[in-house]
GROMACS .gro file of C-alpha atoms in nm:
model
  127
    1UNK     CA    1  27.128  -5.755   7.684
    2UNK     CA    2  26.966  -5.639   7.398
    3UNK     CA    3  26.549  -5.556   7.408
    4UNK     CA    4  26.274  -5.452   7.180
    5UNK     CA    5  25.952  -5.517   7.386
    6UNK     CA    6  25.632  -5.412   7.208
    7UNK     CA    7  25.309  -5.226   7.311
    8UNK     CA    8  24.951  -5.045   7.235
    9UNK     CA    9  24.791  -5.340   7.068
   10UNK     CA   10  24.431  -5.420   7.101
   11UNK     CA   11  24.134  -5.492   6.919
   12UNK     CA   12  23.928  -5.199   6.721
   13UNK     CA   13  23.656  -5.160   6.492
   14UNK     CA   14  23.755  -5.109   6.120
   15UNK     CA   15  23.813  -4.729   6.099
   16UNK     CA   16  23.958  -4.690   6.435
   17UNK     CA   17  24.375  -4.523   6.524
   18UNK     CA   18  24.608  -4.756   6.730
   19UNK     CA   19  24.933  -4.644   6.825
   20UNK     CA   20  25.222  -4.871   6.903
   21UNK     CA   21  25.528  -4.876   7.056
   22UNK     CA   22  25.880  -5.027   7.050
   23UNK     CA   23  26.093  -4.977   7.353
   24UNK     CA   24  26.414  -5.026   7.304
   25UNK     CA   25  26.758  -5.111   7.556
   26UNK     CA   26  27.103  -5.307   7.558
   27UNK     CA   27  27.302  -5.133   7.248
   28UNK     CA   28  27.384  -4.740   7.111
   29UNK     CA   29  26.973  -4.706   6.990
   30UNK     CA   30  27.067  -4.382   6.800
   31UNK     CA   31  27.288  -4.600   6.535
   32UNK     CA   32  26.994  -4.867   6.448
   33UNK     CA   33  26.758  -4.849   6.180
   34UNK     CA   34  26.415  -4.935   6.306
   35UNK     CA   35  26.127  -5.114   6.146
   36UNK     CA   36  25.797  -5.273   6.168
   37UNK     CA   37  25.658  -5.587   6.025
   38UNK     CA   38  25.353  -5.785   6.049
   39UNK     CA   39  25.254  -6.092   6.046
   40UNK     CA   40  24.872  -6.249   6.011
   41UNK     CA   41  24.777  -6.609   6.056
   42UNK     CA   42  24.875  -6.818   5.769
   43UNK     CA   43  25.090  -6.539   5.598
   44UNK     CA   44  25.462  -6.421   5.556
   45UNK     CA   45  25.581  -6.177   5.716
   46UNK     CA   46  25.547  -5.818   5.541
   47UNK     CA   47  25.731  -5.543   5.585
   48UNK     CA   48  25.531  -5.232   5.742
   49UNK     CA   49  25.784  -4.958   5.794
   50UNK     CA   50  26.133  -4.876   5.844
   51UNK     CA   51  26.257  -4.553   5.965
   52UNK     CA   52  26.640  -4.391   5.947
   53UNK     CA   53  26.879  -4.334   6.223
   54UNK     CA   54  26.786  -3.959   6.283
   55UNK     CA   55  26.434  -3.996   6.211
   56UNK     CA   56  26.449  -3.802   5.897
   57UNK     CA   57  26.393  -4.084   5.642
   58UNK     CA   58  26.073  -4.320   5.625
   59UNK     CA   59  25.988  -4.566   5.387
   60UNK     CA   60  25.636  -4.726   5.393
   61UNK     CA   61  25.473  -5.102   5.258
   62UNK     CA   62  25.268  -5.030   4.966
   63UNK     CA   63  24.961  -5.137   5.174
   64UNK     CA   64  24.980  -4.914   5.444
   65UNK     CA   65  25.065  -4.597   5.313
   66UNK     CA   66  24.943  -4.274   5.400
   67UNK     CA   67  24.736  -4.433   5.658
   68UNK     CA   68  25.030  -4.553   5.912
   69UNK     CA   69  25.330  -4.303   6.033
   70UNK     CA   70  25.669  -4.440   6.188
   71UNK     CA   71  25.807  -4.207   6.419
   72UNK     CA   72  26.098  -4.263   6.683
   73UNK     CA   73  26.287  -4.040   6.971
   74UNK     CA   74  26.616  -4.139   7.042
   75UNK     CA   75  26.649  -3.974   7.369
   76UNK     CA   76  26.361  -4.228   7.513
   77UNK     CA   77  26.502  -4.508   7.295
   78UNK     CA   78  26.191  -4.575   7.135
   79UNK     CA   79  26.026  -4.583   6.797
   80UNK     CA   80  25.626  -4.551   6.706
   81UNK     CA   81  25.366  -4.669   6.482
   82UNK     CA   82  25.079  -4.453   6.425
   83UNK     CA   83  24.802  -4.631   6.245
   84UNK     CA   84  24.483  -4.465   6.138
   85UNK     CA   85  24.201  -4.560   5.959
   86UNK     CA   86  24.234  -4.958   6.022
   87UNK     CA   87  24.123  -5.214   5.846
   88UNK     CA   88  24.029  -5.596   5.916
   89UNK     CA   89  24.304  -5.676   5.645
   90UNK     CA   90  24.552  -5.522   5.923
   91UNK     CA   91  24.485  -5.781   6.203
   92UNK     CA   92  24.816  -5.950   6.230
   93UNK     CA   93  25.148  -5.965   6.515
   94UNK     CA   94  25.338  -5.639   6.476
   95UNK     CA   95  25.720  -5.701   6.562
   96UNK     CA   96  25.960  -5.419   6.590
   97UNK     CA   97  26.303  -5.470   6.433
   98UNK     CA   98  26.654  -5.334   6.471
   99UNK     CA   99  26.907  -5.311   6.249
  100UNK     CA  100  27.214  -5.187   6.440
  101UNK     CA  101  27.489  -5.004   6.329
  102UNK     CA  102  27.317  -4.900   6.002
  103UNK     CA  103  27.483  -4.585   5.823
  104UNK     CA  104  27.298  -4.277   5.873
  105UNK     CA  105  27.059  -4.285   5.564
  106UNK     CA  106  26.942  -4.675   5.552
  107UNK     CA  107  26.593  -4.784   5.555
  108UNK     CA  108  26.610  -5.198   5.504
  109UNK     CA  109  26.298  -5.309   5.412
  110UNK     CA  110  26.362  -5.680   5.387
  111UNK     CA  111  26.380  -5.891   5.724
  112UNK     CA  112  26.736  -6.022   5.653
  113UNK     CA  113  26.929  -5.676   5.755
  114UNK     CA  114  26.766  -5.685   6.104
  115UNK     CA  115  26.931  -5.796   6.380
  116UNK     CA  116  26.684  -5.808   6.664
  117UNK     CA  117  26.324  -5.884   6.718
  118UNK     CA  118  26.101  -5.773   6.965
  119UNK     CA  119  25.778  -6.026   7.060
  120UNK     CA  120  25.526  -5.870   6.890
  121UNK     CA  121  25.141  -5.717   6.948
  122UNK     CA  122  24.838  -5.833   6.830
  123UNK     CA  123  24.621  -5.560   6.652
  124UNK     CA  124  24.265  -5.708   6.581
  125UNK     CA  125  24.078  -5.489   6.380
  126UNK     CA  126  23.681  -5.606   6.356
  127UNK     CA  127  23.486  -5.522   6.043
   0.00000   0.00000   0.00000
């Protein structure tokens, strides 16, 4: 049975570093593209970050970069989201995505090439 189950949300003060996490179980977790999106009341859902097979390729939404870093480790099945210097405009569900069986260099950025969803975590960020 496949499962992406979220964690490390909360809420912060604008300014502050949350780090979440995506663990993963139920397929071959080495051969899936990973990815975070978000989601905040009354919006779409945006893309966040994606992140390559190996680890080695990283693409980032236009309104989180150089502030947020996806990471994963393969051995422990999981992937990360290191977000620093948070703002009230990133309150919103974070949901981990899996696109499995992706070749070795993708990074899909659009909902549509992921297979599986995790639940989500709330990050509240106060101003």
């Amino acid at each position: 049975q496949v499962q992406l189950v979220e964690s490390g949300g909360g809420l912060v003060q604008a300014g502050a570093s949350l780090r979440l996490a995506c663990d993963a179980s139920g397929w071959q977790f080495s051969r899936s593209a990973m990815a975070w999106f978000r989601q905040a009341p009354g919006k779409e859902r945006e893309f966040v970050a994606a992140i390559n097979r190996s680890g080695g390729n990283t693409v980032y939404g236009e309104s989180v970069k150089g502030r947020f870093t996806m990471s994963r480790d393969n051995g422990k099945k999981s992937v990360y989201l290191q977000m620093d210097n948070l703002t009230p405009e990133d309150t919103a569900v974070y949901y981990c995505a899996a696109d499995v069986n992706a070749i070795l260099t993708s990074v899909p950025a659009t909902e549509s090439q992921y297979d599986y969803w995790g639940q989500g975590t709330q990050v509240t960020v106060s101003s």
